[in-house]
């Protein structure tokens, strides 16, 4: 209870010297009062107060506070560093951090004020004296270290009138004043304000120029040159002309012209050089004005333009390619006339098979496939190939669909996907058969390869012989075809032949 | 199956030849087409099952597409 009242008194005093003692005041007095650091926390206050220094128990709160501050200082002096730190760790949470934070906040504010005052000092010297005084008081509250700086500021006050007169000298002075603040506080904001005062005269011209030039150069031509540009304005102007020549067509040039006036003063000599002069001139030249400010709009524009330029040739390149492909397709279409004939031949077959099917749909589909799908397909080996006539596929699909219990007709969409699937199937089958044939050292896909494939597909196994499958699915003509080959063919062939024979017999 | 001609043999040969870059022996195409028929059977069976599960009336493009990958994997040599 009493501590609380005491603390506020103690804190401001210590704040000036250092925040450390404030945190540990009460506890340190407890711990360190006896020379041997034996501690009895419960008694602590009584011992500490009465123990050595014999602080009168009846002393006024201010007197107690004074004793404690003394005790704390002694304790701080005598205690080993570790214990100090430990005690600090315990207490750090409350007062010290708070004060530090407060100090930081105040420091920022105060510094900002100082900068403003310094800047304003040039305009109104009378106000400056008041400003720094208030700043100093605030600084004192926050951190002791700042005092030194404040003193410097005070000393410098007479110098300020100089600043207003010669611009160059101002920069140096300001930089000196400001730098210590940065080191102390490490605030980016301060740096900003500090520099911002100086920057605009020199740096603004340079910075935007460099950035924009970077952008424009990046898009257009030389990145390395851009780096140079950022460093030296004169070089920039020198490099600009090529870009400008290229960009003459751009409408944006007028916008760029606006910002040039600042440059005119500095660039007068440069104008004489020629191209630089073009850039330096504001509006009248109009062709390639690239004052530093002007450059910015170019940067925005330039990236857009170069892609367009690049894009156009690209499209042109692509366009012929597309045309070629289309030509190829056309050729394919021409070449596939026989396929069309097949379809036309097959369509009547459908009519025979499927009485109820809407004929027009089938016809359309056939036409579509004939024109598009068949013509487009080219295998990975570069060989064109037709797709199976959709009538055949459709018949198969319809048969198997009904056999597997699906009702209704196969929709055109489903038909398309089935055709796609069958195409993929043949592609995969071709690759597999090729692998088998090559493995066997042949260049021809043999029936044995197909049998091996079917075996691996688990379509053929001891229970289902290829013959049984063929018997089940193939019409007789094809079965006879299978029978045709001479007995030299491998075992399975024989099996099939035998089976066929048996069936025929039966 | 009453059709006089089950499939255009030349077309099948051309297709396989294009994909494999190999010649196709005289009667291999019959077996190839047999394999294709088996594939179609599997595909349509799976598609029909899928369609039934999806509550569709008949075989649709969706069901076929859904089943295509599996069926192709099944017929991978």
mmCIF file of C-alpha atoms in Angstrom, chain A residues 121-259:
data_model
loop_
_atom_site.group_PDB
_atom_site.id
_atom_site.type_symbol
_atom_site.label_atom_id
_atom_site.label_comp_id
_atom_site.label_asym_id
_atom_site.label_seq_id
_atom_site.Cartn_x
_atom_site.Cartn_y
_atom_site.Cartn_z
ATOM 1 C CA UNK A 121 13.389 27.720 -37.749
ATOM 2 C CA UNK A 122 14.551 28.940 -41.105
ATOM 3 C CA UNK A 123 11.173 30.517 -41.674
ATOM 4 C CA UNK A 124 10.606 31.915 -38.162
ATOM 5 C CA UNK A 125 13.651 32.059 -35.887
ATOM 6 C CA UNK A 126 11.735 33.435 -32.911
ATOM 7 C CA UNK A 127 9.605 30.330 -32.523
ATOM 8 C CA UNK A 128 12.587 28.045 -32.498
ATOM 9 C CA UNK A 129 13.637 28.896 -28.979
ATOM 10 C CA UNK A 130 10.284 27.946 -27.582
ATOM 11 C CA UNK A 131 10.061 24.778 -29.546
ATOM 12 C CA UNK A 132 13.368 23.221 -28.474
ATOM 13 C CA UNK A 133 12.714 24.134 -24.868
ATOM 14 C CA UNK A 134 9.531 22.163 -24.793
ATOM 15 C CA UNK A 135 11.260 19.348 -26.643
ATOM 16 C CA UNK A 136 13.997 19.249 -24.066
ATOM 17 C CA UNK A 137 11.586 18.837 -21.205
ATOM 18 C CA UNK A 138 9.871 16.000 -22.982
ATOM 19 C CA UNK A 139 13.199 14.396 -23.763
ATOM 20 C CA UNK A 140 14.280 14.606 -20.179
ATOM 21 C CA UNK A 141 11.237 12.704 -19.127
ATOM 22 C CA UNK A 142 11.794 10.034 -21.719
ATOM 23 C CA UNK A 143 15.528 9.311 -21.766
ATOM 24 C CA UNK A 144 18.591 10.842 -20.282
ATOM 25 C CA UNK A 145 20.673 10.164 -23.363
ATOM 26 C CA UNK A 146 18.623 12.581 -25.370
ATOM 27 C CA UNK A 147 19.732 15.449 -23.208
ATOM 28 C CA UNK A 148 23.064 15.571 -24.868
ATOM 29 C CA UNK A 149 21.478 15.916 -28.230
ATOM 30 C CA UNK A 150 19.108 18.523 -26.984
ATOM 31 C CA UNK A 151 22.028 20.500 -25.714
ATOM 32 C CA UNK A 152 23.538 20.365 -29.121
ATOM 33 C CA UNK A 153 20.324 21.571 -30.631
ATOM 34 C CA UNK A 154 20.242 24.462 -28.249
ATOM 35 C CA UNK A 155 23.766 25.345 -29.122
ATOM 36 C CA UNK A 156 22.961 25.176 -32.759
ATOM 37 C CA UNK A 157 20.016 27.493 -32.539
ATOM 38 C CA UNK A 158 22.075 30.540 -33.452
ATOM 39 C CA UNK A 159 23.331 28.677 -36.503
ATOM 40 C CA UNK A 160 19.900 28.141 -37.963
ATOM 41 C CA UNK A 161 19.617 31.417 -39.770
ATOM 42 C CA UNK A 162 22.543 30.242 -41.857
ATOM 43 C CA UNK A 163 20.554 27.259 -42.961
ATOM 44 C CA UNK A 164 17.919 29.363 -44.572
ATOM 45 C CA UNK A 165 20.423 31.253 -46.677
ATOM 46 C CA UNK A 166 22.785 28.691 -48.278
ATOM 47 C CA UNK A 167 21.005 25.524 -49.286
ATOM 48 C CA UNK A 168 24.067 23.348 -49.651
ATOM 49 C CA UNK A 169 25.338 24.067 -46.180
ATOM 50 C CA UNK A 170 21.963 23.358 -44.699
ATOM 51 C CA UNK A 171 22.082 19.785 -45.839
ATOM 52 C CA UNK A 172 25.328 19.135 -44.037
ATOM 53 C CA UNK A 173 24.177 20.747 -40.815
ATOM 54 C CA UNK A 174 20.859 19.036 -40.836
ATOM 55 C CA UNK A 175 22.431 15.703 -41.481
ATOM 56 C CA UNK A 176 24.728 16.139 -38.495
ATOM 57 C CA UNK A 177 21.921 17.141 -36.193
ATOM 58 C CA UNK A 178 19.637 14.429 -37.292
ATOM 59 C CA UNK A 179 21.976 11.485 -37.354
ATOM 60 C CA UNK A 180 22.455 11.201 -33.579
ATOM 61 C CA UNK A 181 18.714 10.953 -33.175
ATOM 62 C CA UNK A 182 18.562 8.020 -35.523
ATOM 63 C CA UNK A 183 21.320 6.172 -33.734
ATOM 64 C CA UNK A 184 19.634 6.673 -30.419
ATOM 65 C CA UNK A 185 16.092 5.821 -31.293
ATOM 66 C CA UNK A 186 16.395 3.651 -34.404
ATOM 67 C CA UNK A 187 13.103 4.918 -35.692
ATOM 68 C CA UNK A 188 12.459 4.725 -39.363
ATOM 69 C CA UNK A 189 9.957 7.513 -39.113
ATOM 70 C CA UNK A 190 12.558 9.857 -37.779
ATOM 71 C CA UNK A 191 14.911 9.003 -40.562
ATOM 72 C CA UNK A 192 12.199 9.638 -43.016
ATOM 73 C CA UNK A 193 11.398 13.034 -41.697
ATOM 74 C CA UNK A 194 15.029 13.838 -41.328
ATOM 75 C CA UNK A 195 15.851 12.943 -44.847
ATOM 76 C CA UNK A 196 12.625 14.130 -46.293
ATOM 77 C CA UNK A 197 13.609 17.658 -45.555
ATOM 78 C CA UNK A 198 16.772 17.302 -47.526
ATOM 79 C CA UNK A 199 15.649 14.876 -50.098
ATOM 80 C CA UNK A 200 13.134 16.771 -52.151
ATOM 81 C CA UNK A 201 15.563 19.289 -53.581
ATOM 82 C CA UNK A 202 18.157 16.850 -54.797
ATOM 83 C CA UNK A 203 16.862 13.435 -54.445
ATOM 84 C CA UNK A 204 13.344 13.670 -55.676
ATOM 85 C CA UNK A 205 14.568 14.543 -59.095
ATOM 86 C CA UNK A 206 16.996 11.679 -59.050
ATOM 87 C CA UNK A 207 14.864 9.033 -57.501
ATOM 88 C CA UNK A 208 11.832 9.169 -59.714
ATOM 89 C CA UNK A 209 14.121 9.484 -62.686
ATOM 90 C CA UNK A 210 16.076 6.436 -61.699
ATOM 91 C CA UNK A 211 13.042 4.337 -60.970
ATOM 92 C CA UNK A 212 11.212 5.281 -64.064
ATOM 93 C CA UNK A 213 14.237 4.941 -66.218
ATOM 94 C CA UNK A 214 14.671 1.517 -64.751
ATOM 95 C CA UNK A 215 11.206 0.614 -65.754
ATOM 96 C CA UNK A 216 11.449 2.044 -69.210
ATOM 97 C CA UNK A 217 14.849 0.540 -69.855
ATOM 98 C CA UNK A 218 13.837 -2.764 -68.467
ATOM 99 C CA UNK A 219 11.050 -2.967 -70.902
ATOM 100 C CA UNK A 220 12.934 -1.570 -73.809
ATOM 101 C CA UNK A 221 16.619 -2.157 -74.007
ATOM 102 C CA UNK A 222 19.482 -1.969 -71.564
ATOM 103 C CA UNK A 223 19.278 -2.900 -67.954
ATOM 104 C CA UNK A 224 22.905 -2.086 -67.248
ATOM 105 C CA UNK A 225 22.481 1.316 -68.756
ATOM 106 C CA UNK A 226 19.555 1.873 -66.517
ATOM 107 C CA UNK A 227 21.742 1.390 -63.506
ATOM 108 C CA UNK A 228 24.010 4.068 -64.826
ATOM 109 C CA UNK A 229 21.039 6.298 -65.410
ATOM 110 C CA UNK A 230 19.919 6.039 -61.862
ATOM 111 C CA UNK A 231 23.315 7.200 -60.731
ATOM 112 C CA UNK A 232 23.818 10.001 -63.201
ATOM 113 C CA UNK A 233 21.103 12.040 -64.725
ATOM 114 C CA UNK A 234 23.210 13.258 -67.611
ATOM 115 C CA UNK A 235 23.848 9.730 -68.760
ATOM 116 C CA UNK A 236 20.182 9.059 -68.527
ATOM 117 C CA UNK A 237 19.389 11.850 -70.870
ATOM 118 C CA UNK A 238 22.028 10.526 -73.238
ATOM 119 C CA UNK A 239 20.478 7.122 -73.298
ATOM 120 C CA UNK A 240 16.969 8.308 -73.613
ATOM 121 C CA UNK A 241 17.160 9.327 -77.248
ATOM 122 C CA UNK A 242 17.204 5.780 -78.605
ATOM 123 C CA UNK A 243 14.215 4.884 -76.510
ATOM 124 C CA UNK A 244 12.524 8.050 -77.524
ATOM 125 C CA UNK A 245 13.147 7.373 -81.179
ATOM 126 C CA UNK A 246 11.631 3.985 -80.824
ATOM 127 C CA UNK A 247 8.752 5.328 -78.803
ATOM 128 C CA UNK A 248 7.981 8.298 -80.965
ATOM 129 C CA UNK A 249 4.732 6.770 -81.970
ATOM 130 C CA UNK A 250 3.483 6.786 -78.420
ATOM 131 C CA UNK A 251 0.824 9.293 -77.556
ATOM 132 C CA UNK A 252 1.929 9.445 -73.955
ATOM 133 C CA UNK A 253 4.829 11.740 -74.653
ATOM 134 C CA UNK A 254 2.747 14.802 -73.908
ATOM 135 C CA UNK A 255 2.160 13.738 -70.328
ATOM 136 C CA UNK A 256 5.834 13.367 -69.725
ATOM 137 C CA UNK A 257 6.482 16.926 -70.725
ATOM 138 C CA UNK A 258 4.727 18.425 -67.743
ATOM 139 C CA UNK A 259 7.304 17.786 -65.069
#
